[in-house]
Short mmCIF file of C-alpha atoms in Angstrom, two decimals:
data_model
loop_
_atom_site.label_atom_id
_atom_site.label_comp_id
_atom_site.label_asym_id
_atom_site.label_seq_id
_atom_site.Cartn_x
_atom_site.Cartn_y
_atom_site.Cartn_z
CA UNK A 1 203.03 252.78 20.07
CA UNK A 2 200.14 254.97 21.21
CA UNK A 3 196.76 253.45 22.05
CA UNK A 4 193.45 255.30 22.14
CA UNK A 5 190.20 253.55 22.96
CA UNK A 6 186.54 254.49 23.22
CA UNK A 7 183.00 253.17 23.16
CA UNK A 8 179.75 254.51 21.81
CA UNK A 9 178.32 254.44 25.33
CA UNK A 10 178.86 257.33 27.74
CA UNK A 11 179.24 254.95 30.69
CA UNK A 12 182.35 253.25 29.30
CA UNK A 13 185.17 253.20 31.86
CA UNK A 14 188.10 251.83 29.91
CA UNK A 15 189.37 248.42 28.91
CA UNK A 16 192.13 245.96 29.68
CA UNK A 17 194.69 245.75 26.87
CA UNK A 18 196.29 242.54 25.60
CA UNK A 19 198.92 241.76 22.97
CA UNK A 20 198.77 238.51 21.04
CA UNK A 21 202.10 236.89 20.23
CA UNK A 22 203.07 234.49 17.45
CA UNK A 23 201.90 231.58 19.61
CA UNK A 24 198.40 233.04 19.78
CA UNK A 25 198.64 233.65 23.52
CA UNK A 26 197.32 237.03 24.71
CA UNK A 27 199.52 238.78 27.29
CA UNK A 28 198.19 241.70 29.39
CA UNK A 29 199.93 245.04 28.76
CA UNK A 30 197.92 247.43 30.92
CA UNK A 31 194.73 249.43 30.58
CA UNK A 32 193.44 252.09 28.24
CA UNK A 33 193.18 255.72 29.30
CA UNK A 34 190.01 257.79 29.49
CA UNK A 35 187.56 257.57 26.60
CA UNK A 36 189.11 259.20 23.52
CA UNK A 37 187.25 261.43 21.06
CA UNK A 38 187.32 259.58 17.75
CA UNK A 39 185.32 258.95 14.63
CA UNK A 40 185.67 258.80 10.86
CA UNK A 41 186.13 261.23 7.99
CA UNK A 42 182.98 261.57 5.91
CA UNK A 43 184.99 262.55 2.81
CA UNK A 44 188.59 262.35 1.65
CA UNK A 45 190.56 265.45 2.67
CA UNK A 46 192.31 266.86 -0.44
CA UNK A 47 196.03 267.76 -0.31
CA UNK A 48 196.86 271.23 1.00
CA UNK A 49 199.82 273.37 2.03
CA UNK A 50 202.00 272.59 5.03
CA UNK A 51 203.28 276.19 5.02
CA UNK A 52 199.99 278.11 5.12
CA UNK A 53 196.67 277.78 6.91
CA UNK A 54 194.46 275.67 4.65
CA UNK A 55 191.47 277.99 4.23
CA UNK A 56 190.34 276.20 1.07
CA UNK A 57 189.40 272.79 2.40
CA UNK A 58 187.09 271.55 5.15
CA UNK A 59 187.12 268.19 6.88
CA UNK A 60 183.70 266.65 7.63
CA UNK A 61 183.82 264.06 10.42
CA UNK A 62 181.32 261.96 12.32
CA UNK A 63 182.23 261.04 15.89
CA UNK A 64 181.64 257.69 17.52
CA UNK A 65 178.96 258.98 19.90
CA UNK A 66 176.68 262.05 20.21
CA UNK A 67 178.09 262.96 23.64
CA UNK A 68 181.58 263.43 22.17
CA UNK A 69 182.34 266.99 21.08
CA UNK A 70 184.82 269.07 19.10
CA UNK A 71 185.34 272.75 19.97
CA UNK A 72 186.87 275.73 18.20
CA UNK A 73 190.17 277.22 19.40
CA UNK A 74 191.87 280.60 19.01
CA UNK A 75 195.48 281.20 17.94
CA UNK A 76 196.77 281.17 21.51
CA UNK A 77 195.17 277.81 22.22
CA UNK A 78 196.43 276.36 18.93
CA UNK A 79 199.95 277.49 19.81
CA UNK A 80 199.66 275.46 23.01
CA UNK A 81 198.71 272.34 21.04
CA UNK A 82 194.91 272.46 21.24
CA UNK A 83 192.83 270.71 18.57
CA UNK A 84 195.64 268.45 17.38
CA UNK A 85 194.15 265.52 15.49
CA UNK A 86 195.21 262.50 13.49
CA UNK A 87 193.35 261.94 10.23
CA UNK A 88 194.65 258.86 8.47
CA UNK A 89 198.42 259.28 8.90
CA UNK A 90 198.42 263.10 8.77
CA UNK A 91 198.59 265.26 11.89
CA UNK A 92 196.51 268.42 11.64
CA UNK A 93 195.11 271.18 13.81
CA UNK A 94 191.73 272.77 13.24
CA UNK A 95 190.68 276.26 14.26
CA UNK A 96 186.90 276.02 13.87
CA UNK A 97 184.53 273.14 14.60
CA UNK A 98 180.97 273.64 13.32
CA UNK A 99 178.45 271.05 14.43
CA UNK A 100 176.42 269.86 11.44
CA UNK A 101 174.56 266.90 12.93
CA UNK A 102 173.99 264.91 16.10
CA UNK A 103 177.59 263.69 16.08
CA UNK A 104 178.91 265.38 12.93
CA UNK A 105 181.25 268.35 12.55
CA UNK A 106 182.79 270.45 9.81
CA UNK A 107 186.40 271.37 10.64
CA UNK A 108 188.03 274.41 9.02
CA UNK A 109 191.07 276.64 9.48
CA UNK A 110 193.29 273.60 9.05
CA UNK A 111 197.00 273.46 9.84
CA UNK A 112 198.29 270.64 7.66
CA UNK A 113 201.13 268.15 7.64
CA UNK A 114 202.29 268.83 11.19
CA UNK A 115 205.40 267.12 12.61
CA UNK A 116 206.61 266.06 9.19
CA UNK A 117 203.42 264.30 8.07
CA UNK A 118 202.92 266.33 4.88
CA UNK A 119 203.71 263.16 2.90
CA UNK A 120 200.39 261.69 4.09
CA UNK A 121 198.27 264.43 2.47
CA UNK A 122 197.94 262.43 -0.75
CA UNK A 123 196.74 259.25 0.99
CA UNK A 124 193.38 260.33 2.43
CA UNK A 125 190.22 258.33 1.78
CA UNK A 126 186.63 258.66 2.93
CA UNK A 127 185.91 256.64 6.04
CA UNK A 128 189.44 256.76 7.46
CA UNK A 129 189.95 257.12 11.19
CA UNK A 130 189.85 260.48 12.98
CA UNK A 131 191.32 260.90 16.47
CA UNK A 132 191.53 264.00 18.65
CA UNK A 133 194.99 263.93 20.27
CA UNK A 134 194.65 264.59 24.00
CA UNK A 135 197.55 263.39 26.14
CA UNK A 136 195.44 262.27 29.08
CA UNK A 137 193.37 260.03 26.78
CA UNK A 138 196.34 258.11 25.34
CA UNK A 139 198.56 255.37 26.72
CA UNK A 140 201.87 253.83 25.65
CA UNK A 141 201.49 250.22 26.79
CA UNK A 142 204.76 248.95 25.30
CA UNK A 143 206.80 251.68 26.97
CA UNK A 144 205.07 251.03 30.29
CA UNK A 145 205.85 247.31 30.06
CA UNK A 146 209.42 247.83 28.84
CA UNK A 147 208.66 246.07 25.54
CA UNK A 148 209.69 247.10 22.03
CA UNK A 149 208.33 246.43 18.56
CA UNK A 150 210.67 246.07 15.60
CA UNK A 151 209.84 247.85 12.30
CA UNK A 152 208.11 245.41 9.98
CA UNK A 153 206.62 243.36 12.81
CA UNK A 154 202.88 242.76 13.06
CA UNK A 155 201.21 243.68 16.33
CA UNK A 156 197.86 242.19 17.28
CA UNK A 157 196.08 243.85 20.17
CA UNK A 158 192.75 243.41 21.88
CA UNK A 159 190.77 245.44 24.39
CA UNK A 160 188.24 243.99 26.83
CA UNK A 161 185.93 246.23 28.82
CA UNK A 162 183.64 245.34 31.70
CA UNK A 163 180.73 243.32 30.38
CA UNK A 164 182.23 242.79 26.92
CA UNK A 165 181.31 239.43 25.43
CA UNK A 166 183.92 239.69 22.68
CA UNK A 167 187.13 241.76 22.70
CA UNK A 168 187.72 244.63 20.31
CA UNK A 169 190.70 243.71 18.15
CA UNK A 170 193.19 245.64 16.04
CA UNK A 171 196.26 244.68 14.01
CA UNK A 172 199.07 247.01 13.03
CA UNK A 173 202.26 246.58 11.03
CA UNK A 174 205.00 248.69 12.60
CA UNK A 175 206.41 250.98 9.91
CA UNK A 176 208.93 252.74 12.11
CA UNK A 177 207.80 256.17 10.91
CA UNK A 178 208.97 257.82 14.14
CA UNK A 179 212.53 256.62 13.40
CA UNK A 180 212.66 258.22 9.94
CA UNK A 181 214.16 261.71 9.59
CA UNK A 182 211.62 264.07 8.03
CA UNK A 183 212.28 265.37 4.54
CA UNK A 184 214.49 268.48 4.27
CA UNK A 185 212.72 271.78 3.56
CA UNK A 186 213.53 274.96 1.59
CA UNK A 187 215.13 272.85 -1.13
CA UNK A 188 216.50 275.21 -3.81
CA UNK A 189 218.76 274.98 -6.87
CA UNK A 190 220.77 278.05 -7.92
CA UNK A 191 223.24 278.56 -10.80
CA UNK A 192 226.76 278.72 -9.37
CA UNK A 193 227.98 281.19 -12.01
CA UNK A 194 230.33 278.69 -13.61
CA UNK A 195 227.90 276.48 -15.49
CA UNK A 196 226.94 274.29 -12.54
CA UNK A 197 224.23 274.26 -9.90
CA UNK A 198 224.36 274.64 -6.13
CA UNK A 199 221.59 272.74 -4.39
CA UNK A 200 220.79 273.69 -0.80
CA UNK A 201 218.25 272.77 1.87
CA UNK A 202 217.40 273.06 5.55
CA UNK A 203 217.49 270.04 7.82
CA UNK A 204 214.58 269.06 10.04
CA UNK A 205 214.69 266.80 13.10
CA UNK A 206 212.35 264.01 14.18
CA UNK A 207 212.87 265.26 17.74
CA UNK A 208 212.87 269.03 17.28
CA UNK A 209 209.42 270.35 16.41
CA UNK A 210 209.42 273.29 18.81
CA UNK A 211 210.57 276.47 17.06
CA UNK A 212 213.15 277.92 19.45
CA UNK A 213 214.57 281.25 18.29
CA UNK A 214 218.33 281.34 17.81
CA UNK A 215 218.89 277.59 18.05
CA UNK A 216 219.22 274.85 15.46
CA UNK A 217 217.04 271.75 15.52
CA UNK A 218 218.71 268.86 17.38
CA UNK A 219 220.43 266.39 15.06
CA UNK A 220 218.88 263.30 16.67
CA UNK A 221 221.01 261.00 14.48
CA UNK A 222 224.49 259.54 14.98
CA UNK A 223 225.87 261.78 12.23
CA UNK A 224 224.67 264.34 9.70
CA UNK A 225 224.63 262.81 6.23
CA UNK A 226 222.43 263.29 3.17
CA UNK A 227 221.79 261.22 0.07
CA UNK A 228 221.38 263.20 -3.16
CA UNK A 229 219.99 261.65 -6.34
CA UNK A 230 219.50 263.12 -9.82
CA UNK A 231 216.93 261.42 -12.03
CA UNK A 232 215.96 261.78 -15.67
CA UNK A 233 212.41 260.54 -15.48
CA UNK A 234 212.75 257.28 -13.55
CA UNK A 235 216.37 256.71 -14.58
CA UNK A 236 219.09 257.44 -12.03
CA UNK A 237 221.67 259.82 -13.52
CA UNK A 238 223.89 260.40 -10.50
CA UNK A 239 223.96 259.67 -6.78
CA UNK A 240 226.06 261.31 -4.09
CA UNK A 241 226.40 261.73 -0.34
CA UNK A 242 227.27 264.89 1.55
CA UNK A 243 227.69 265.83 5.19
CA UNK A 244 226.71 269.46 4.51
CA UNK A 245 223.24 270.80 3.77
CA UNK A 246 224.23 271.59 0.19
CA UNK A 247 225.73 269.90 -2.86
CA UNK A 248 227.11 271.18 -6.17
CA UNK A 249 226.28 269.67 -9.53
CA UNK A 250 229.49 270.79 -11.18
CA UNK A 251 229.92 271.52 -14.92
CA UNK A 252 232.23 268.50 -15.26
CA UNK A 253 229.50 266.28 -13.82
CA UNK A 254 226.91 267.72 -16.22
CA UNK A 255 229.24 267.04 -19.15
CA UNK A 256 229.99 263.50 -17.98
CA UNK A 257 226.30 262.75 -17.46
CA UNK A 258 225.27 264.31 -20.79
CA UNK A 259 222.44 266.20 -19.11
CA UNK A 260 223.02 269.76 -20.38
CA UNK A 261 219.66 271.37 -21.13
CA UNK A 262 217.68 268.43 -19.76
CA UNK A 263 215.07 268.62 -17.02
CA UNK A 264 216.13 266.59 -13.99
CA UNK A 265 214.54 265.71 -10.67
CA UNK A 266 216.72 266.30 -7.62
CA UNK A 267 215.96 264.14 -4.58
CA UNK A 268 217.46 264.80 -1.15
CA UNK A 269 216.99 262.65 1.96
CA UNK A 270 218.75 262.62 5.32
CA UNK A 271 220.41 259.38 6.41
CA UNK A 272 218.94 258.28 9.72
CA UNK A 273 220.50 256.16 12.44
CA UNK A 274 217.68 253.62 12.24
CA UNK A 275 216.04 254.31 8.87
CA UNK A 276 216.49 256.40 5.72
CA UNK A 277 214.68 259.72 5.77
CA UNK A 278 211.80 260.92 3.67
CA UNK A 279 212.61 262.53 0.33
CA UNK A 280 212.36 266.19 -0.76
CA UNK A 281 212.24 266.89 -4.51
CA UNK A 282 212.87 269.79 -6.85
CA UNK A 283 213.24 270.18 -10.63
CA UNK A 284 216.13 271.83 -12.45
CA UNK A 285 217.27 272.15 -16.06
CA UNK A 286 220.98 271.36 -16.18
#
């Protein structure tokens, strides 16, 4: 759990953080970090590509206070992690920040769906939260206190700054997204020359986002295992598991399923130690 906090006033110096348990009692869990740069999206960001720089779309945002700022960054700075931001549930980077108002900016040169968050591109709405990710402005209060939160649990937190009459409160249901393997990439289906199909993909890791030449991404799970599903519309035709990053839909299977000449959806997801992974999809005509 990462916590960012801010105030509209430039003199804000942080807040004490509390977690409220089922009994309603608030327990202290530390303090916030320095004032984070945050705001809201003025319009819903349309879906884009996670493989290319999104030169088509712009993200208009309004920050919490006029003294907060967003700056442009060159390729070298972006490669070092500059201008990483969370918009809704999608992680992005932006290359250019054009100030359009007292506290408003237009962000372009977007890098989309970073760290496996491409699934969140379709969920954007106007008014959703925007946060500039800067390590020195974030805290992990649960890690610092040695506490854990189980997926599915509801966390209620409050922050109290000096002079605050009422605490700022937030509630969050833990989805366990960090425990889910990301969807495989480069999912392809090729005829095997014998009337069947060979389906292949490349694994990603929830703990291996740095692109190191000559090395594979760390597994980060107890074992390597994938679930493969074939669907005709919404109907499940066949399910299988494989320990390799490929699977063959053999001619005998096609005959048994009665799917010859039919358009099918292939879904592939990695089995995680703590949670099933996100799904990659492709179409094929058997």
